[in-house]
Amino acid sequence: MATRLVVIRRLGFVQQAVGPTRSVFASFLGFVLLCSVSISLAQTEIQPEQTVAITSKGSVVATREMVVAAHPLAVDAGLKILERGGVAIDAMVAVQMVLNLVEPQSSGIGGGAFLLYHDAQTQSLISLDGREFAPQRVDETMFLNDDGKPRRWVDMVPGGLSVGVPGTLALMDHAHARFGRLEWDTLFEQAIALATNGFAVSPRLSKSLEGYGGKRLQKFTEASDYFFPNGRPLQPGDLLKNPQFVKTLKTIQRDRGESFYRGQIAGEIVASVRESVLNAGVMDKADLAAYQTIERTPVCSQYRGHQICGMGPPSSGGVTVAQILGILEFFNLDMLGPDHPMTWHLFVEAGKLAFADRNLFLADPDFTEAPIDALLARDYLRNRAALIDLNSAMAVPVKAGTPFESVSLSPDTRDGLPGTSHVSIVDRDGNAVSLTTTIESGFGSGLFTSGFLLNNELTDFSFRPQKNGKPVANRVEPRKRPRSSMAPTIIYGPDGSLKYVLGSPGGSRIISYVAQMIVALIDFDMSPQVAVNQGRISSRNGSVDIEKETGMLAFASTLRSRGNSVKERDLNSGIHVIKVESDQLTGGADPRREGIVLGR
Ligand code: GLY
């Protein structure tokens, strides 16, 4: 291990080394930029949220406030709230409620969310856990067959069994009660108007109905009636109204979620789950009444003089992003630059090491101790970085480290599939919201009740409670929150001031997307939109995924020659970022989705 680090030092891109110039690396170890690449055909993978079109988007600059989210109508609703004197938390509620309506496949009050909030007045950072939890009446065998084998993931997505008790509405209520400025009831006007008068179905929503998510929806009468009127999928431009959601919105506007968690809407959710024609679930009204948003300590770590803050467990997002960066910090990526294959070799290897730890250790911290300090200790990460061989790829799966004594667990190695939505907001007072919000798979469980879709978040648990006689930390337990990969992020600059607000959808690839963005912004000093536009690369301790039809494919041959299995894929990130400077805000919206940046 020590020998390897010495070798790395001699080559000059450990952080503290006095390194050779960039030109040395251009010929280093036979790494070359490859003009032509041969990649196997895109692998088949269920894509609940595929890319519909890549839209060119330029940087947007503003001086006072800014909203970036996945649909223009949602962004508009948020900006209107800011214009009326609202603060970032007020705008977040308005954006989420409109997203629920216009991007129903990704997020909504039937799901869960994580929020990072920078409060300008107190210069403090708060993280809120609005993750769903499992009903009281589940046990760790819920996803096993009679013969004790795990059931097929794809069979467990639809219907009531996988529905977790939703947390997004409770999170919004909690955040608004603490940090909101406008009256709660004013935050729903835009969503109510759009649901009443109708909105134009977007190409992305329409296209999503053609695929896997659409087939699932057609198994359920309520969802079929709404998304397939007269048996035909909604088409781009169709005017869609949602009178049931109007009723729900007006109820929430009046009672802040009382009916949702303890009243009539709770009854409708429970009936939908328990009477599901597929996979009937066991949620009851006591589960909804017991739901609580949890304020947790954010996970913050240093990276090249910046403080990177993310969401701690039950999300694995913050810790795993911090581990990837903590390992990369031992290498001078800025010397290598984004065009050097060594950069991506290091990125891929760091991803393998971090995902190995994630899979073993991270789960709901109220059930399994989360050894965050040990996982992020600099000496531990130095030892992990020293495992990286510059000439060859580590064979996967890489084993987790031993950051602390007495570990006796088995890993949960399943990868989540892309779903979810991300919202970034900065207001004129300098408050910032980074919200990642989800109903899990595209269209969640397919159960549509009171005008919104219910999640299938419980499929984020390990289906196996134990392996080789050792328990899996992320096994199902009553009232436990499934491990997430969502990584809402807020970054402070070397002077301690707010610098970046970002996050992405994308299942467990969220972690790769966010880490890659941070490297682009900090190491390569890319502008937000240029960084968002970069081709994506993801490494989760398995194959390396590279986004099809992008310049990132130039590194495929080199990565493959090092021993990686490289797959070309539709990597459908949805990164929404705001860069904060003393005199301006600069936003970037992902060209792979329909989001925009608006500021003033
Ligand atoms: N369901 C996506 C996530 O929580 O990571």
Coordinates of C-alpha atoms in Angstrom, one line a residue, residues 12-524:
G12 CA 3.4 14.0 -9.4
F13 CA -0.3 14.2 -9.0
V14 CA -0.7 13.7 -5.3
Q15 CA -2.2 16.9 -4.0
Q16 CA 0.9 17.9 -1.9
A17 CA 3.5 17.0 -4.5
V18 CA 5.6 19.4 -6.5
G19 CA 4.5 18.1 -9.8
P20 CA 5.7 18.1 -13.3
T21 CA 4.0 20.1 -15.9
R22 CA 0.8 19.1 -17.7
S23 CA 2.7 18.1 -20.8
V24 CA 4.4 15.3 -18.9
F25 CA 1.0 13.7 -18.4
A26 CA 0.0 13.9 -22.0
S27 CA 2.3 11.0 -22.8
F28 CA 2.2 9.4 -19.4
L29 CA 1.9 5.6 -19.2
G30 CA 0.6 5.3 -22.7
F31 CA -2.6 7.1 -21.9
V32 CA -3.7 8.9 -25.1
L33 CA -6.7 10.7 -26.2
L34 CA -8.5 8.3 -28.5
C35 CA -10.1 9.7 -31.5
S36 CA -12.0 6.6 -32.5
V37 CA -13.6 4.3 -30.0
S38 CA -15.2 1.0 -30.3
I39 CA -17.9 0.5 -27.8
S40 CA -20.3 -2.3 -27.6
L41 CA -23.9 -1.5 -28.5
A42 CA -25.8 0.3 -25.7
Q43 CA -26.7 -2.3 -23.1
T44 CA -30.4 -2.9 -22.6
E45 CA -31.5 -1.5 -19.3
I46 CA -35.0 -0.7 -18.0
Q47 CA -35.1 3.1 -18.3
P48 CA -38.0 4.5 -16.3
E49 CA -37.0 8.0 -17.1
Q50 CA -35.2 8.0 -20.5
T51 CA -33.8 11.0 -22.3
V52 CA -36.4 12.3 -24.8
A53 CA -34.3 15.1 -26.4
I54 CA -31.1 16.9 -25.7
T55 CA -31.8 20.6 -25.7
S56 CA -29.1 23.2 -26.0
K57 CA -29.1 25.5 -23.0
G58 CA -26.9 28.5 -22.3
S59 CA -25.9 29.9 -18.9
V60 CA -28.4 32.2 -17.3
V61 CA -27.1 35.1 -15.1
A62 CA -29.1 37.2 -12.6
T63 CA -28.3 39.6 -9.8
R64 CA -30.9 38.9 -7.1
E65 CA -32.6 35.6 -7.1
M66 CA -32.8 32.4 -9.2
V67 CA -34.7 29.2 -9.5
V68 CA -33.7 26.0 -11.4
A69 CA -36.0 23.1 -11.7
A70 CA -37.2 20.4 -14.1
H71 CA -40.1 22.1 -15.8
P72 CA -40.6 25.7 -17.0
L73 CA -44.0 26.0 -15.3
A74 CA -42.5 25.0 -11.9
V75 CA -39.6 27.4 -12.3
D76 CA -42.1 30.2 -13.2
A77 CA -44.2 29.4 -10.1
G78 CA -41.1 29.6 -7.9
L79 CA -39.9 32.9 -9.4
K80 CA -43.4 34.4 -9.0
I81 CA -43.3 33.6 -5.3
L82 CA -39.8 35.3 -5.0
E83 CA -41.1 38.3 -6.9
R84 CA -44.0 38.6 -4.4
G85 CA -41.5 38.9 -1.6
G86 CA -41.3 35.2 -0.7
V87 CA -38.0 33.5 0.3
A88 CA -36.3 30.4 -1.0
I89 CA -38.4 28.0 1.2
D90 CA -41.7 29.6 0.0
A91 CA -40.6 29.2 -3.6
M92 CA -39.6 25.6 -3.0
V93 CA -43.1 24.7 -1.9
A94 CA -44.6 26.3 -4.9
V95 CA -42.1 24.6 -7.3
Q96 CA -42.7 21.2 -5.7
M97 CA -46.5 21.4 -6.0
V98 CA -46.3 22.4 -9.7
L99 CA -43.7 19.7 -10.4
N100 CA -46.1 17.2 -8.8
L101 CA -48.6 18.2 -11.5
V102 CA -46.5 18.7 -14.6
E103 CA -43.7 16.2 -13.9
P104 CA -45.8 13.6 -12.1
Q105 CA -43.5 10.7 -13.1
S106 CA -40.7 12.0 -10.9
S107 CA -41.8 13.5 -7.6
G108 CA -44.7 14.7 -5.5
I109 CA -46.5 14.6 -2.3
G110 CA -46.9 10.8 -2.7
G111 CA -43.1 10.5 -2.3
G112 CA -40.1 11.6 -0.2
A113 CA -37.4 14.2 -0.3
F114 CA -34.2 15.5 1.2
L115 CA -33.6 19.2 1.7
L116 CA -30.4 21.2 2.4
Y117 CA -31.2 24.7 3.4
H118 CA -28.6 27.5 3.9
D119 CA -30.0 30.2 6.2
A120 CA -28.4 33.5 5.3
Q121 CA -29.3 35.3 8.5
T122 CA -27.8 32.8 10.9
Q123 CA -25.2 31.5 8.4
S124 CA -26.3 28.0 9.2
L125 CA -27.0 24.9 7.2
I126 CA -30.0 22.6 8.0
S127 CA -30.7 19.3 6.5
L128 CA -34.2 17.8 6.6
D129 CA -35.0 14.1 6.1
G130 CA -38.4 13.7 4.4
R131 CA -37.7 10.1 3.4
E132 CA -40.6 7.6 3.4
F133 CA -40.6 4.9 6.0
A134 CA -41.9 1.4 5.9
P135 CA -45.2 0.6 7.5
Q136 CA -45.2 -0.9 11.0
R137 CA -46.6 -4.2 9.8
V138 CA -43.7 -5.2 7.4
D139 CA -40.9 -7.5 8.3
E140 CA -37.5 -8.3 6.7
T141 CA -39.0 -11.1 4.7
M142 CA -41.4 -8.9 2.8
F143 CA -39.5 -9.1 -0.5
L144 CA -38.7 -12.9 -0.3
N145 CA -40.5 -15.8 -1.9
D146 CA -41.9 -18.7 0.0
D147 CA -38.5 -20.5 -0.7
G148 CA -36.6 -17.6 1.0
K149 CA -35.2 -16.2 -2.3
P150 CA -35.6 -12.5 -3.2
R151 CA -38.4 -11.7 -5.5
R152 CA -37.7 -10.0 -8.8
W153 CA -37.2 -6.2 -8.3
V154 CA -39.3 -5.4 -11.4
D155 CA -42.3 -7.4 -9.9
M156 CA -42.2 -5.5 -6.7
V157 CA -42.3 -2.0 -8.2
P158 CA -46.0 -1.8 -9.0
G159 CA -48.8 -1.8 -6.4
G160 CA -49.2 -1.3 -2.7
L161 CA -46.4 -3.4 -1.1
S162 CA -43.5 -1.1 -2.1
V163 CA -45.3 2.1 -1.1
G164 CA -43.5 3.9 1.8
V165 CA -45.3 6.4 4.1
P166 CA -44.8 9.7 2.1
G167 CA -42.6 12.4 3.6
T168 CA -42.5 15.3 1.1
L169 CA -45.5 17.2 2.4
A170 CA -44.4 16.9 6.0
L171 CA -41.0 18.2 5.0
M172 CA -42.5 21.2 3.2
D173 CA -44.7 22.0 6.2
H174 CA -41.8 21.7 8.6
A175 CA -39.4 23.8 6.4
H176 CA -42.1 26.5 5.8
A177 CA -43.0 26.7 9.5
R178 CA -39.4 27.3 10.4
F179 CA -38.1 29.3 7.4
G180 CA -41.0 30.5 5.3
R181 CA -42.1 34.1 5.0
L182 CA -45.3 34.2 2.9
E183 CA -48.5 32.7 4.2
W184 CA -48.7 28.9 3.4
D185 CA -52.0 29.2 1.5
T186 CA -50.5 31.6 -1.0
L187 CA -47.9 29.0 -2.1
F188 CA -50.5 26.8 -3.8
E189 CA -52.2 29.3 -6.1
Q190 CA -50.1 28.5 -9.2
A191 CA -50.5 24.8 -8.9
I192 CA -54.3 25.1 -8.3
A193 CA -54.6 27.4 -11.3
L194 CA -52.7 25.0 -13.6
A195 CA -54.5 21.9 -12.3
T196 CA -57.9 23.7 -12.7
N197 CA -57.4 25.3 -16.2
G198 CA -55.0 22.6 -17.5
F199 CA -51.4 22.6 -18.7
A200 CA -49.8 21.4 -21.9
V201 CA -48.4 17.9 -21.5
S202 CA -44.7 18.0 -22.2
P203 CA -42.9 15.7 -24.7
R204 CA -41.0 14.1 -21.8
L205 CA -44.1 13.2 -19.9
S206 CA -45.8 11.9 -23.0
K207 CA -42.7 9.8 -24.1
S208 CA -42.4 8.3 -20.6
L209 CA -45.9 6.9 -21.1
E210 CA -44.7 4.8 -24.0
G211 CA -42.1 2.9 -22.1
Y212 CA -41.9 0.7 -19.0
G213 CA -43.5 3.3 -16.7
G214 CA -46.5 3.6 -19.0
K215 CA -47.1 -0.2 -19.2
R216 CA -47.1 -0.3 -15.4
L217 CA -49.6 2.5 -15.1
Q218 CA -52.0 0.7 -17.4
K219 CA -52.4 -2.1 -14.8
F220 CA -54.2 0.4 -12.5
T221 CA -57.6 1.9 -13.4
E222 CA -57.1 5.3 -11.8
A223 CA -53.7 5.9 -13.4
S224 CA -54.9 4.6 -16.7
D225 CA -57.9 6.9 -16.8
Y226 CA -55.7 9.9 -16.1
F227 CA -52.6 9.2 -18.2
F228 CA -54.4 7.2 -21.0
P229 CA -57.7 9.0 -21.6
N230 CA -59.8 7.0 -24.1
G231 CA -57.1 4.3 -24.0
R232 CA -54.5 6.6 -25.7
P233 CA -51.4 7.9 -24.0
L234 CA -51.4 11.7 -23.4
Q235 CA -49.7 13.4 -26.3
P236 CA -47.3 16.4 -26.2
G237 CA -49.4 19.6 -26.1
D238 CA -52.6 17.9 -24.8
L239 CA -54.3 20.1 -22.3
L240 CA -54.4 18.1 -19.0
K241 CA -56.5 19.1 -16.0
N242 CA -56.5 17.4 -12.7
P243 CA -59.6 18.1 -10.7
Q244 CA -58.8 15.5 -8.0
F245 CA -55.5 17.2 -7.4
V246 CA -57.3 20.6 -7.2
K247 CA -59.3 19.2 -4.3
T248 CA -56.2 17.8 -2.6
L249 CA -54.3 21.1 -3.1
K250 CA -57.2 23.1 -1.6
T251 CA -57.3 20.7 1.4
I252 CA -53.6 21.0 2.0
Q253 CA -53.8 24.8 1.5
R254 CA -56.3 24.9 4.3
D255 CA -55.0 22.3 6.8
R256 CA -51.2 22.0 6.0
G257 CA -51.4 18.2 5.7
E258 CA -53.8 17.3 8.5
S259 CA -56.1 15.4 6.2
F260 CA -53.1 13.9 4.4
Y261 CA -51.6 12.4 7.5
R262 CA -54.6 11.9 9.7
G263 CA -57.8 12.5 7.8
Q264 CA -59.7 11.7 4.6
I265 CA -56.6 11.8 2.3
A266 CA -54.8 9.4 4.6
G267 CA -57.8 7.1 4.3
E268 CA -57.6 7.2 0.5
I269 CA -53.9 6.5 0.5
V270 CA -54.4 3.5 2.8
A271 CA -57.3 2.2 0.7
S272 CA -55.3 2.5 -2.5
V273 CA -52.3 0.6 -0.9
R274 CA -54.3 -2.1 0.8
E275 CA -56.8 -2.7 -2.1
S276 CA -54.2 -2.6 -4.8
V277 CA -55.0 -5.1 -7.6
L278 CA -51.3 -6.0 -7.6
N279 CA -49.1 -6.5 -4.5
A280 CA -51.5 -5.3 -1.9
G281 CA -49.7 -3.5 0.9
V282 CA -50.0 -3.3 4.7
M283 CA -49.9 0.4 5.4
D284 CA -52.5 1.7 7.8
K285 CA -53.6 5.1 9.1
A286 CA -51.5 4.9 12.2
D287 CA -48.4 4.7 9.9
L288 CA -49.3 8.0 8.3
A289 CA -50.2 9.6 11.6
A290 CA -46.7 8.6 12.9
Y291 CA -44.8 10.2 10.1
Q292 CA -42.1 12.8 11.2
T293 CA -39.7 14.9 9.3
I294 CA -36.3 14.6 10.9
E295 CA -33.7 17.4 11.2
R296 CA -30.3 15.7 10.7
T297 CA -26.8 16.9 10.9
P298 CA -25.5 17.7 7.3
V299 CA -22.4 15.8 6.2
C300 CA -19.7 18.3 5.4
S301 CA -16.1 17.7 4.3
Q302 CA -13.3 19.7 2.9
Y303 CA -12.3 19.5 -0.8
R304 CA -9.6 21.7 -2.1
G305 CA -10.3 24.4 0.4
H306 CA -14.1 24.3 -0.2
Q307 CA -16.6 22.8 2.3
I308 CA -18.9 20.3 0.5
C309 CA -22.1 19.7 2.4
G310 CA -24.6 17.0 1.6
M311 CA -27.3 14.8 3.1
G312 CA -26.4 12.1 5.6
P313 CA -28.0 8.7 6.1
P314 CA -30.5 7.4 5.3
S315 CA -29.2 8.9 2.1
S316 CA -25.9 7.5 1.1
G317 CA -25.5 10.5 -1.2
G318 CA -23.6 12.9 1.0
V319 CA -21.1 10.4 2.5
T320 CA -20.4 8.6 -0.8
V321 CA -19.8 11.9 -2.8
A322 CA -17.5 13.0 0.1
Q323 CA -15.6 9.8 -0.1
I324 CA -15.1 10.0 -3.8
L325 CA -13.8 13.6 -3.5
G326 CA -11.8 12.7 -0.4
I327 CA -10.0 10.0 -2.4
L328 CA -9.5 12.2 -5.4
E329 CA -8.1 15.0 -3.2
F330 CA -4.8 12.9 -3.1
F331 CA -4.4 13.6 -6.8
N332 CA -3.9 16.9 -8.6
L333 CA -6.8 16.7 -11.1
D334 CA -6.4 20.3 -12.1
M335 CA -3.0 19.4 -13.5
L336 CA -4.4 16.5 -15.5
G337 CA -7.5 18.4 -16.7
P338 CA -10.8 17.1 -18.0
D339 CA -9.2 15.9 -21.3
H340 CA -6.7 13.5 -19.7
P341 CA -7.7 9.8 -19.4
M342 CA -5.9 9.6 -16.1
T343 CA -8.5 11.9 -14.6
W344 CA -11.3 9.5 -15.5
H345 CA -9.3 6.4 -14.4
L346 CA -8.9 8.0 -11.0
F347 CA -12.6 9.0 -11.0
V348 CA -13.7 5.5 -11.8
E349 CA -11.5 3.9 -9.2
A350 CA -12.5 6.3 -6.5
G351 CA -16.2 5.5 -7.3
K352 CA -15.5 1.8 -6.9
L353 CA -13.9 2.3 -3.5
A354 CA -16.6 4.6 -2.2
F355 CA -19.5 2.4 -3.5
A356 CA -18.0 -0.6 -1.7
D357 CA -18.2 1.2 1.6
R358 CA -21.7 2.6 0.8
N359 CA -23.1 -0.8 0.0
L360 CA -21.8 -2.3 3.3
F361 CA -22.2 0.4 5.9
L362 CA -24.9 3.0 5.0
A363 CA -28.6 2.6 5.9
D364 CA -31.1 4.4 8.1
P365 CA -29.0 5.7 11.1
D366 CA -31.8 5.1 13.5
F367 CA -31.4 1.4 12.9
T368 CA -27.8 0.9 12.0
E369 CA -24.9 3.0 13.3
A370 CA -23.5 5.1 10.5
P371 CA -19.8 5.4 10.9
I372 CA -19.6 8.7 9.0
D373 CA -16.5 10.2 10.8
A374 CA -14.6 6.9 10.3
L375 CA -15.6 6.7 6.6
L376 CA -14.5 10.3 6.0
A377 CA -11.3 10.3 8.1
R378 CA -8.4 11.6 6.1
D379 CA -6.0 8.8 7.0
Y380 CA -8.6 6.2 6.1
L381 CA -9.2 7.8 2.7
R382 CA -5.5 8.1 2.2
N383 CA -5.2 4.3 2.6
R384 CA -8.1 3.8 0.3
A385 CA -6.5 6.1 -2.3
A386 CA -3.3 4.1 -2.1
L387 CA -5.2 1.0 -3.4
I388 CA -5.5 2.7 -6.7
D389 CA -3.1 1.3 -9.3
L390 CA -2.4 3.8 -12.1
N391 CA -1.8 1.1 -14.6
S392 CA -4.8 -1.1 -14.1
A393 CA -8.4 -1.1 -12.9
M394 CA -9.3 -2.7 -9.6
A395 CA -11.3 -5.9 -10.2
V396 CA -15.0 -5.4 -9.2
P397 CA -16.6 -5.7 -6.8
V398 CA -13.9 -4.0 -4.7
K399 CA -14.2 -4.9 -1.0
A400 CA -15.3 -2.3 1.6
G401 CA -12.6 -1.0 3.9
T402 CA -12.3 -1.5 7.6
P403 CA -12.7 2.0 8.9
F404 CA -13.7 0.8 12.4
E405 CA -13.7 -2.4 14.4
S406 CA -16.3 -5.1 14.7
V407 CA -18.0 -4.9 11.3
S408 CA -20.1 -7.9 10.6
L409 CA -22.4 -7.0 7.7
S410 CA -23.1 -8.1 4.1
P411 CA -23.3 -5.5 1.4
D412 CA -26.5 -4.4 -0.5
T413 CA -25.2 -4.2 -4.0
R414 CA -28.3 -3.5 -6.0
D415 CA -28.4 -0.3 -8.1
G416 CA -31.4 1.9 -8.0
L417 CA -32.9 3.0 -11.4
P418 CA -33.1 6.6 -12.5
G419 CA -36.1 8.6 -11.2
T420 CA -36.4 11.8 -9.2
S421 CA -36.1 15.6 -9.7
H422 CA -33.8 18.3 -8.3
V423 CA -34.6 21.9 -7.4
S424 CA -32.0 24.7 -6.7
I425 CA -33.1 28.1 -5.4
V426 CA -31.3 31.2 -4.1
D427 CA -33.3 34.2 -2.9
R428 CA -32.3 37.9 -2.7
D429 CA -31.4 37.5 1.0
G430 CA -28.9 34.8 0.1
N431 CA -30.9 31.9 1.5
A432 CA -30.5 28.7 -0.6
V433 CA -32.5 25.6 -1.1
S434 CA -31.1 22.3 -2.5
L435 CA -34.0 19.8 -2.7
T436 CA -33.9 16.4 -4.2
T437 CA -37.3 14.8 -4.4
T438 CA -38.7 11.5 -5.7
I439 CA -41.4 8.9 -6.0
E440 CA -38.6 6.4 -6.9
S441 CA -39.1 4.8 -10.3
G442 CA -40.8 6.7 -13.1
F443 CA -44.5 7.0 -12.1
G444 CA -43.6 5.3 -8.7
S445 CA -45.8 2.4 -7.8
G446 CA -48.4 3.3 -10.4
L447 CA -51.1 3.8 -7.7
F448 CA -52.8 7.1 -8.4
T449 CA -55.0 8.5 -5.6
S450 CA -56.4 11.9 -4.8
G451 CA -54.8 13.2 -8.0
F452 CA -51.2 12.2 -7.3
L453 CA -49.0 9.1 -7.6
L454 CA -47.7 7.0 -4.7
N455 CA -44.1 6.1 -4.5
N456 CA -42.4 2.6 -4.7
E457 CA -39.6 3.7 -2.4
L458 CA -39.5 0.5 -0.4
T459 CA -37.8 -1.2 -3.4
D460 CA -34.7 0.9 -2.3
F461 CA -34.3 -1.6 0.6
S462 CA -32.2 -4.7 0.2
F463 CA -34.5 -7.5 -0.7
R464 CA -32.2 -9.9 1.2
P465 CA -32.2 -9.4 4.9
Q466 CA -28.9 -11.3 5.2
K467 CA -26.2 -12.9 3.2
N468 CA -23.7 -15.5 4.2
G469 CA -25.1 -15.4 7.7
K470 CA -24.5 -11.7 8.1
P471 CA -27.2 -9.1 8.2
V472 CA -27.5 -6.4 5.5
A473 CA -27.7 -2.9 7.0
N474 CA -30.3 -1.8 4.5
R475 CA -32.7 -4.7 5.2
V476 CA -36.4 -4.0 5.6
E477 CA -37.6 -3.2 9.1
P478 CA -40.8 -1.5 10.4
R479 CA -40.8 2.3 10.3
K480 CA -37.3 2.2 8.8
R481 CA -36.3 4.5 5.9
P482 CA -34.8 2.8 2.9
R483 CA -31.3 3.9 1.9
S484 CA -31.3 6.6 -0.8
S485 CA -28.7 8.0 -3.2
M486 CA -30.1 11.4 -3.3
A487 CA -27.4 14.0 -2.9
P488 CA -28.6 17.6 -2.6
T489 CA -25.4 19.6 -2.1
I490 CA -24.4 23.1 -0.9
I491 CA -20.8 24.2 -1.3
Y492 CA -19.0 27.0 0.6
G493 CA -16.0 28.6 -0.8
P494 CA -12.6 29.0 0.9
D495 CA -13.8 32.2 2.5
G496 CA -16.8 30.5 4.0
S497 CA -19.4 32.1 1.7
L498 CA -22.1 30.2 -0.1
K499 CA -20.7 29.2 -3.5
Y500 CA -22.7 26.5 -5.2
V501 CA -26.1 24.9 -4.9
L502 CA -26.7 21.7 -6.9
G503 CA -28.1 18.1 -7.2
S504 CA -29.5 15.7 -9.7
P505 CA -31.9 12.8 -10.2
G506 CA -30.6 9.5 -11.5
G507 CA -31.0 6.6 -9.0
S508 CA -27.7 5.6 -7.5
R509 CA -25.9 7.3 -10.4
I510 CA -26.8 10.5 -8.7
I511 CA -23.7 10.1 -6.7
S512 CA -21.4 9.9 -9.8
Y513 CA -23.2 12.8 -11.4
V514 CA -22.8 15.1 -8.4
A515 CA -19.2 14.1 -7.8
Q516 CA -18.4 14.7 -11.5
M517 CA -20.0 18.1 -11.3
I518 CA -18.1 19.1 -8.2
V519 CA -14.8 18.1 -9.9
A520 CA -15.8 20.1 -13.0
L521 CA -16.7 23.2 -11.0
I522 CA -13.9 23.2 -8.5
D523 CA -10.9 21.4 -10.2
F524 CA -11.6 22.5 -13.7

